[in-house]
Coordinates of C-alpha atoms in Angstrom, one line a residue:
X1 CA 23.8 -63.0 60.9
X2 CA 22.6 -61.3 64.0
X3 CA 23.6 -59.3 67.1
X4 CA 20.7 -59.7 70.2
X5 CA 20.3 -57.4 73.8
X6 CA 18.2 -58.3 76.0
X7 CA 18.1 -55.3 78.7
X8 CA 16.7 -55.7 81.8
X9 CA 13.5 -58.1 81.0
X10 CA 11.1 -58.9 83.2
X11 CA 8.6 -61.2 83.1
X12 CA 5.4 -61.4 85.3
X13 CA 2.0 -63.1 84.2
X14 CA -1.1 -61.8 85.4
X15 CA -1.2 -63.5 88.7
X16 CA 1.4 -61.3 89.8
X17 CA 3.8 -64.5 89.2
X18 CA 7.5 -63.0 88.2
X19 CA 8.7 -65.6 86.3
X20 CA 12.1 -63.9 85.5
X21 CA 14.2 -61.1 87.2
X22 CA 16.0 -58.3 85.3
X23 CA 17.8 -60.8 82.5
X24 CA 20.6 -59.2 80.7
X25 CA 22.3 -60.4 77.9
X26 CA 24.5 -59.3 74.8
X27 CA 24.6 -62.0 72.7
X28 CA 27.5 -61.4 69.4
X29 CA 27.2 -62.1 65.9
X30 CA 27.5 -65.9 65.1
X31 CA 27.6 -66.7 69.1
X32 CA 25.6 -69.9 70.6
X33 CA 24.4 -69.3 73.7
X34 CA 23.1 -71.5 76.0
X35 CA 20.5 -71.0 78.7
X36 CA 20.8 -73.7 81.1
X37 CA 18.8 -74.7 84.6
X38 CA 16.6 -76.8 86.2
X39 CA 13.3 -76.9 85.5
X40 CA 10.8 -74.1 86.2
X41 CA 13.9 -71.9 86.3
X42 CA 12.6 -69.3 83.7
X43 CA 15.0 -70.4 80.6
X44 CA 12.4 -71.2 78.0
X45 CA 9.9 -68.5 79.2
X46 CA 13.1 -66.2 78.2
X47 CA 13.2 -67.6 75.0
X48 CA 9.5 -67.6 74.5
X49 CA 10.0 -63.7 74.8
X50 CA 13.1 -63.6 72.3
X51 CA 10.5 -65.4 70.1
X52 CA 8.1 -63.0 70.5
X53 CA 5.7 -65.8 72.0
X54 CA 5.5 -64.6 75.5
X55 CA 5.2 -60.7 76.1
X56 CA 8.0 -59.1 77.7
X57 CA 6.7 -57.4 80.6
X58 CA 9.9 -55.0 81.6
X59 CA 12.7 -54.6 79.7
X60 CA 13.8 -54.3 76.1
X61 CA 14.5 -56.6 73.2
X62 CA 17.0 -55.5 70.7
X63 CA 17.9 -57.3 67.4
X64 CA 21.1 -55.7 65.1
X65 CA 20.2 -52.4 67.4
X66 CA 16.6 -52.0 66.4
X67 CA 13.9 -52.2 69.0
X68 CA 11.6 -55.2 68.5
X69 CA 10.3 -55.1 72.1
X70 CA 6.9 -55.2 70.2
X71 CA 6.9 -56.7 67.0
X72 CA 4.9 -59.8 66.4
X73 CA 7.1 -63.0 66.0
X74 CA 6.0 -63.1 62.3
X75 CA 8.5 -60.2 61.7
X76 CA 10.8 -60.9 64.0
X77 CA 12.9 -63.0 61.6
X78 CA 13.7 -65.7 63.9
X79 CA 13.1 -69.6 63.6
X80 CA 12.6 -71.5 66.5
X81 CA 13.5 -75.6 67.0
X82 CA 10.8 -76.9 70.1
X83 CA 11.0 -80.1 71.7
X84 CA 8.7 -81.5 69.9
X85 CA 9.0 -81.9 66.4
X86 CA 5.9 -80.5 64.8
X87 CA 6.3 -82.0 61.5
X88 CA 3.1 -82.7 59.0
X89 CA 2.4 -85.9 58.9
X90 CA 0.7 -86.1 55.7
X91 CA 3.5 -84.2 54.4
X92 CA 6.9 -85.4 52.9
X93 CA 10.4 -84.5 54.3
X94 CA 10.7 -82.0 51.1
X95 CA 7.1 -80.4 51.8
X96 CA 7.5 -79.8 55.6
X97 CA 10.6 -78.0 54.8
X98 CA 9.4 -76.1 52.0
X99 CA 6.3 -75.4 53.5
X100 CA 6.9 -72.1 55.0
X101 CA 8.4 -70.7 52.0
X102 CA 5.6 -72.0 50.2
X103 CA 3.4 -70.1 52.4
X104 CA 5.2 -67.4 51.0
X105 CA 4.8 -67.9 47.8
X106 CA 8.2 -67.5 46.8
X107 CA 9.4 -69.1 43.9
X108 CA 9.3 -72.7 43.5
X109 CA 12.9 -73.2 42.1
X110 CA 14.5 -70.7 44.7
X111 CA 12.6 -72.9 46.7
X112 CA 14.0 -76.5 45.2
X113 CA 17.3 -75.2 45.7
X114 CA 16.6 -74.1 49.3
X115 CA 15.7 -77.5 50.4
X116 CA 18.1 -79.5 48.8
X117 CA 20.4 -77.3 50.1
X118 CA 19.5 -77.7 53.7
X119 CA 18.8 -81.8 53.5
X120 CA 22.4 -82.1 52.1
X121 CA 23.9 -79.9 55.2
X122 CA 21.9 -82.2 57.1
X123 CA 22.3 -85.3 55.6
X124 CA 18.4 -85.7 54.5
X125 CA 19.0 -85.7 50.9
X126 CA 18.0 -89.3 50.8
X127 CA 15.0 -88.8 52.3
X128 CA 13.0 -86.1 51.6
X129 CA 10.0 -88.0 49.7
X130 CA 9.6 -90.4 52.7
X131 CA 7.4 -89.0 55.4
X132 CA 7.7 -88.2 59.1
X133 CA 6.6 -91.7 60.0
X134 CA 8.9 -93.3 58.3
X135 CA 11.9 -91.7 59.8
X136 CA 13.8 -92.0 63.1
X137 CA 13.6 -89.4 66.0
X138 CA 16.6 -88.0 65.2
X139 CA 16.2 -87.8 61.6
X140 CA 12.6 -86.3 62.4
X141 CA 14.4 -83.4 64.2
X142 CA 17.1 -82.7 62.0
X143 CA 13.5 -82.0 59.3
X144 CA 12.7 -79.4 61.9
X145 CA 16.0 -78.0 61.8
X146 CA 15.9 -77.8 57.9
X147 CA 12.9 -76.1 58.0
X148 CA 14.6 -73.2 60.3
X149 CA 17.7 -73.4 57.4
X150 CA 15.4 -72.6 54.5
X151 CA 14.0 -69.8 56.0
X152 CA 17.7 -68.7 56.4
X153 CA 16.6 -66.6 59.7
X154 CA 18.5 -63.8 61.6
X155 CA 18.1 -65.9 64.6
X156 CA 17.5 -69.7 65.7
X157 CA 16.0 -70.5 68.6
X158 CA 16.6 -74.1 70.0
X159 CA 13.9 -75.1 73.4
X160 CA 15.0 -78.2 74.6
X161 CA 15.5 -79.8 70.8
X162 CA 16.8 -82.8 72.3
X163 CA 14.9 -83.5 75.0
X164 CA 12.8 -86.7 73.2
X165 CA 15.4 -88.2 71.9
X166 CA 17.5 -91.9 73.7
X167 CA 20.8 -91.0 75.2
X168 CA 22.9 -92.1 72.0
X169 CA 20.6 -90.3 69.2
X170 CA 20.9 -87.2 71.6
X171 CA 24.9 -87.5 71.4
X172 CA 25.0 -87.8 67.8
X173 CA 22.3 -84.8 67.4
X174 CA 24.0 -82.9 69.7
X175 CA 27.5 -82.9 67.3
X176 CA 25.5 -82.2 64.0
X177 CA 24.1 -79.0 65.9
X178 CA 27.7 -78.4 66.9
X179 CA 28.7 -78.3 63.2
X180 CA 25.9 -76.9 62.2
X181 CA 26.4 -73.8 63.6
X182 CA 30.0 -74.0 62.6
X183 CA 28.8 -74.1 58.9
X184 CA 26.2 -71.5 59.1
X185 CA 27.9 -69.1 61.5
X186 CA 24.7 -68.6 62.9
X187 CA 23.1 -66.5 65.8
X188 CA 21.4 -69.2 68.0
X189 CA 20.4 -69.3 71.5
X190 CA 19.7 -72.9 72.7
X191 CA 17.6 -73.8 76.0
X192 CA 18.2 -77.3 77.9
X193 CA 18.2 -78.5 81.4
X194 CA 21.0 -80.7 80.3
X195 CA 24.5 -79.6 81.5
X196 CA 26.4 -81.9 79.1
X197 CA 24.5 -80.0 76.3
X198 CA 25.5 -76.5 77.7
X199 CA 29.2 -77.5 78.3
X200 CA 29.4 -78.8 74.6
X201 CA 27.5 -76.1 72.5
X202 CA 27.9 -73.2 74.1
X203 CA 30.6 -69.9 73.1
X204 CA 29.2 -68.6 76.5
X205 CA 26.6 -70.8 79.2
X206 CA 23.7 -68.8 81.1
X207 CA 22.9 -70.5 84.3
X208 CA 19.6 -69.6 85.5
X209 CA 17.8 -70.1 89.1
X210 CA 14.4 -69.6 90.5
X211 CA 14.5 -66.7 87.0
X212 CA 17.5 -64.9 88.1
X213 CA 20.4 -65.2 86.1
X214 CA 23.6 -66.9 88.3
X215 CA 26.6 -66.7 86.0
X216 CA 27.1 -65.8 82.5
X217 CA 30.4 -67.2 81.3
X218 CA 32.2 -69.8 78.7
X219 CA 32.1 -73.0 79.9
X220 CA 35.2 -73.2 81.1
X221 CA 34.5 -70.0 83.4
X222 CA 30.9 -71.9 84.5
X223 CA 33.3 -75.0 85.3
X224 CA 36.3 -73.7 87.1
X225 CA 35.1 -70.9 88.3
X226 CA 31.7 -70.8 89.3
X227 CA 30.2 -67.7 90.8
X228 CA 28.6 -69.2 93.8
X229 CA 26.9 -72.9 95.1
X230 CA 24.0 -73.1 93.0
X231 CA 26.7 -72.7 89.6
X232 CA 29.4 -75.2 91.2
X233 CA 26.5 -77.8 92.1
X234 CA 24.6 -77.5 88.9
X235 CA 27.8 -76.9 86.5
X236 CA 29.5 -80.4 86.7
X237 CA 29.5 -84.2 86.7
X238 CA 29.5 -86.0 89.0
X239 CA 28.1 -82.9 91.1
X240 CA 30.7 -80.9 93.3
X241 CA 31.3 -82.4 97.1
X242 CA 30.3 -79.4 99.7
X243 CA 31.4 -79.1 102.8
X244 CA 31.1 -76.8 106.0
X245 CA 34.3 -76.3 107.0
X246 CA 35.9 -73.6 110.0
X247 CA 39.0 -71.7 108.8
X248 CA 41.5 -72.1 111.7
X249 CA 44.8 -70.3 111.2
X250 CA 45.7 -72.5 107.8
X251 CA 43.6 -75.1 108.8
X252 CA 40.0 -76.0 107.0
X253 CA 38.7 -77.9 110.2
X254 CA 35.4 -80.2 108.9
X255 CA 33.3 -82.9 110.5
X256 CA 35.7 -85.8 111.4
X257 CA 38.5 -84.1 109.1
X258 CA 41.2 -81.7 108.8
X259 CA 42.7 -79.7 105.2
X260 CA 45.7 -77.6 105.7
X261 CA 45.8 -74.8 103.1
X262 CA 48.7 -73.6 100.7
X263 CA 50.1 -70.0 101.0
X264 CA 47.6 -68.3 98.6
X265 CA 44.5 -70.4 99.8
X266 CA 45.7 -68.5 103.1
X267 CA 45.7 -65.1 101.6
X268 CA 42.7 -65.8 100.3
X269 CA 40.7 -66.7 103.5
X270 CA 42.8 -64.3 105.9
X271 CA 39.3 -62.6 106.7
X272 CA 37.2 -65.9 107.2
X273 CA 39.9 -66.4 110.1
X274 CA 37.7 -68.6 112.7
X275 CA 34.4 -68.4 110.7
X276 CA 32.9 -71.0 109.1
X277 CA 33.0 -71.1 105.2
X278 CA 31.3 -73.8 102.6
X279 CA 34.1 -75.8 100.9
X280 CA 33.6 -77.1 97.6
X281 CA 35.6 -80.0 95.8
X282 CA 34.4 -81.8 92.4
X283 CA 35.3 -85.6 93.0
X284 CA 37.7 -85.4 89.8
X285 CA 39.9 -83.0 91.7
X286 CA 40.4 -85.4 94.7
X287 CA 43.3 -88.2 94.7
X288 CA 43.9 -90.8 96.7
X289 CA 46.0 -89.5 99.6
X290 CA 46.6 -88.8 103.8
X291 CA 44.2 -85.8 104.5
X292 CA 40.5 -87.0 104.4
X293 CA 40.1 -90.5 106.0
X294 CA 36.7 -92.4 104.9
X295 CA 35.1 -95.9 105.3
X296 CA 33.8 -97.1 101.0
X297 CA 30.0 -97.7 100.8
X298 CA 30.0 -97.7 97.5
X299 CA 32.8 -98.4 93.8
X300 CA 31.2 -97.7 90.2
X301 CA 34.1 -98.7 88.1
X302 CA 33.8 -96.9 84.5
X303 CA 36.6 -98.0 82.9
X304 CA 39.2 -95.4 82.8
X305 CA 37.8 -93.9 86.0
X306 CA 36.3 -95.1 89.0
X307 CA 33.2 -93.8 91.3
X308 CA 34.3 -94.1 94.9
X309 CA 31.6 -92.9 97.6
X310 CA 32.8 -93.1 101.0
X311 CA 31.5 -91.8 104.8
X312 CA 33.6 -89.5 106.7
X313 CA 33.6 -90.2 110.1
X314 CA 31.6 -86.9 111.2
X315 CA 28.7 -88.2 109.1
X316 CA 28.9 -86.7 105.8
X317 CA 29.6 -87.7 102.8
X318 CA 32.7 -87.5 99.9
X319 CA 32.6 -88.8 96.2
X320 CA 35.8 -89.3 94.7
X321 CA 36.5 -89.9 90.4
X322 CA 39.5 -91.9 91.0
X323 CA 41.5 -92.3 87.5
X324 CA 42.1 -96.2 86.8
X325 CA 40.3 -99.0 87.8
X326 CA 39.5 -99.4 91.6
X327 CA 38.7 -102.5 93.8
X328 CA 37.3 -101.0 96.6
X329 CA 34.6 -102.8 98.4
X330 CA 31.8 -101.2 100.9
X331 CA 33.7 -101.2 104.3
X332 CA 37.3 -100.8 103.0
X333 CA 38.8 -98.2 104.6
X334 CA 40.4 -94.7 102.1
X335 CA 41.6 -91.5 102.4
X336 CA 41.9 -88.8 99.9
X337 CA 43.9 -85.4 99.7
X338 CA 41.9 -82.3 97.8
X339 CA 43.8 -80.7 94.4
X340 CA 41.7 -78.0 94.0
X341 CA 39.6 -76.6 96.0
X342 CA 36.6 -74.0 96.0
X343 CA 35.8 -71.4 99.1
X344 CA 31.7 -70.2 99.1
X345 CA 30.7 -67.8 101.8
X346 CA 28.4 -69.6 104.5
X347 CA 26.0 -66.4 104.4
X348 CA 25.5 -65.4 100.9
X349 CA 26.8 -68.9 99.4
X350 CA 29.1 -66.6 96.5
X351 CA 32.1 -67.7 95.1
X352 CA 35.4 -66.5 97.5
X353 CA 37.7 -65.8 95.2
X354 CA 41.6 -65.7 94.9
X355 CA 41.8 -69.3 96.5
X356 CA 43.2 -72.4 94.0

């Protein structure tokens, strides 16, 4: 397929408004990367300028090594999924996804062949004379998906593809992008502000802020290791517990609690010795336990897990993902010990690392 750099692009609009900082980003052959952030953060006006639909403002845009900093996205030979669907509604499911190869003129039996090859990767063979109307959202985007296929581009571009769709169509979509790009070993790069989606699809995440880039990594990396507290809050469901916590000679001393810390957490923070530091703590890495005591104001049993919020007597606030069922009830009393833990500079928020 396709190799992509993106080397130091800026983008500023003619307000003066910088809308991303100095992106950078080697993206391999057959890799899926995912840009991932809230909203406003500067992910799809980055892929607007891969697309060749925004102008890049600094920087430089390379595709298999050549330059195309410039090049109109006509030639850019990339296809790109939207949100929306776009689809012709006049049009059957065959035409829409023949259409631009019928644009350019190539021939109508390369063309056949094209098609039916895409609708049977997508499972559309049945119904390409219906039209858009007639089909579900899902089905409708999967059409614009098959019309990126036939063009059999150098690059797919996916902004926020899923985004219309109800929470169980967007599951289902989500796996047949999975395997598509496991059938096509294609080049993609895919924007949503959905972190499930990123920690699914991705061979490596980009988590973007306020149009900085925060951490490049697998989704592993983004999970387990996240570079600082925007990553670990973001990265992560139920979102990461925070607390300001003093180190005190092996001690993490907190509001209305005290941690003690193993021999490497110790090495770790040896220089945050009587400073304060932000802990960090996703509520499936807590247990039930001595350490942290808590009054229950709130139980979501899942199932297999259970949601357990609870007050800590200096006023904040912990959220436990307790395997099992629970019966805790607002006002029962819990405490919790920490498994793993994450150490975030007060001043600059990074990641500390060394710590487990």
């Amino acid at each position: 397929m396709a190799t992509l750099s993106l080397e130091h692009i800026d983008k500023i609009y003619d307000n003066n408004v910088q809308a991303v900082f100095d992106f950078n980003l080697d993206v391999k052959d057959g890799e899926l990367i995912v840009l991932v952030g809230p909203s406003g953060c500067g992910k799809s006006t980055t892929l607007r300028m891969v697309a060749g639909l925004e102008d890049i403002s600094n920087g430089k845009l390379m595709l298999d090594g050549k330059d195309i900093t410039a090049t109109p996205a006509k030639d850019r030979d990339m296809a790109m999924v939207f949100q929306s669907y776009a689809l012709y509604g006049h049009m059957t499911i065959y035409e829409n996804m023949a259409f631009s190869l019928t644009l350019r003129k190539e021939n109508p039996n390369v063309i056949h062949k094209k098609v039916l090859a895409a609708a049977e990767v997508l499972g559309l063979t049945s119904q390409l004379n219906k039209k858009p109307a007639q089909l579900s959202g899902g089905q409708r985007q999967r059409v614009a998906m098959g019309r990126s296929i036939v063009r059999n581009p150098k690059v797919f571009l996916f902004d926020e593809p899923l985004s219309n769709l109800d929470a169980k169509l967007r599951g289902a979509t989500r796996r047949e992008i999975l395997l598509l790009h496991k059938r096509l070993q294609a080049t993609m790069m895919y924007v949503t502000h959905d972190q499930t989606e990123a920690l699914t699809l991705a061979d490596r995440i980009v988590c973007m802020s306020m149009g900085h880039v925060q951490q490049v990594g697998t989704p592993l990396e983004l999970y387990d290791q996240p570079a600082n507290v925007f990553v670990a809050s973001f990265i992560g469901l139920p979102p990461m517990n925070f607390f300001d916590v003093v180190v005190k000679d092996g001690v993490l001393e907190g509001k209305g609690f005290q941690v003690a810390l193993d021999g490497e957490e110790k090495h770790t923070l040896a220089q945050y010795n009587n400073k304060q530091i932000i802990l960090g703590v996703r509520p499936e890495n807590i247990v039930e336990g001595p350490d942290v005591k808590g009054t229950v104001f709130s139980n979501e049993n899942l199932g297999m897990n259970t949601l357990v919020h609870a007050h800590l007597p200096g006023g904040g606030k912990v959220s436990a993902k307790l395997k099992g069922w629970s019966n805790y009830k607002a006002g029962d009393a819990v405490s919790f010990s920490f498994n793993r833990k994450h150490f975030f500079d007060k001043e600059t928020t990074n990641a500390i690392r060394g710590g487990k």
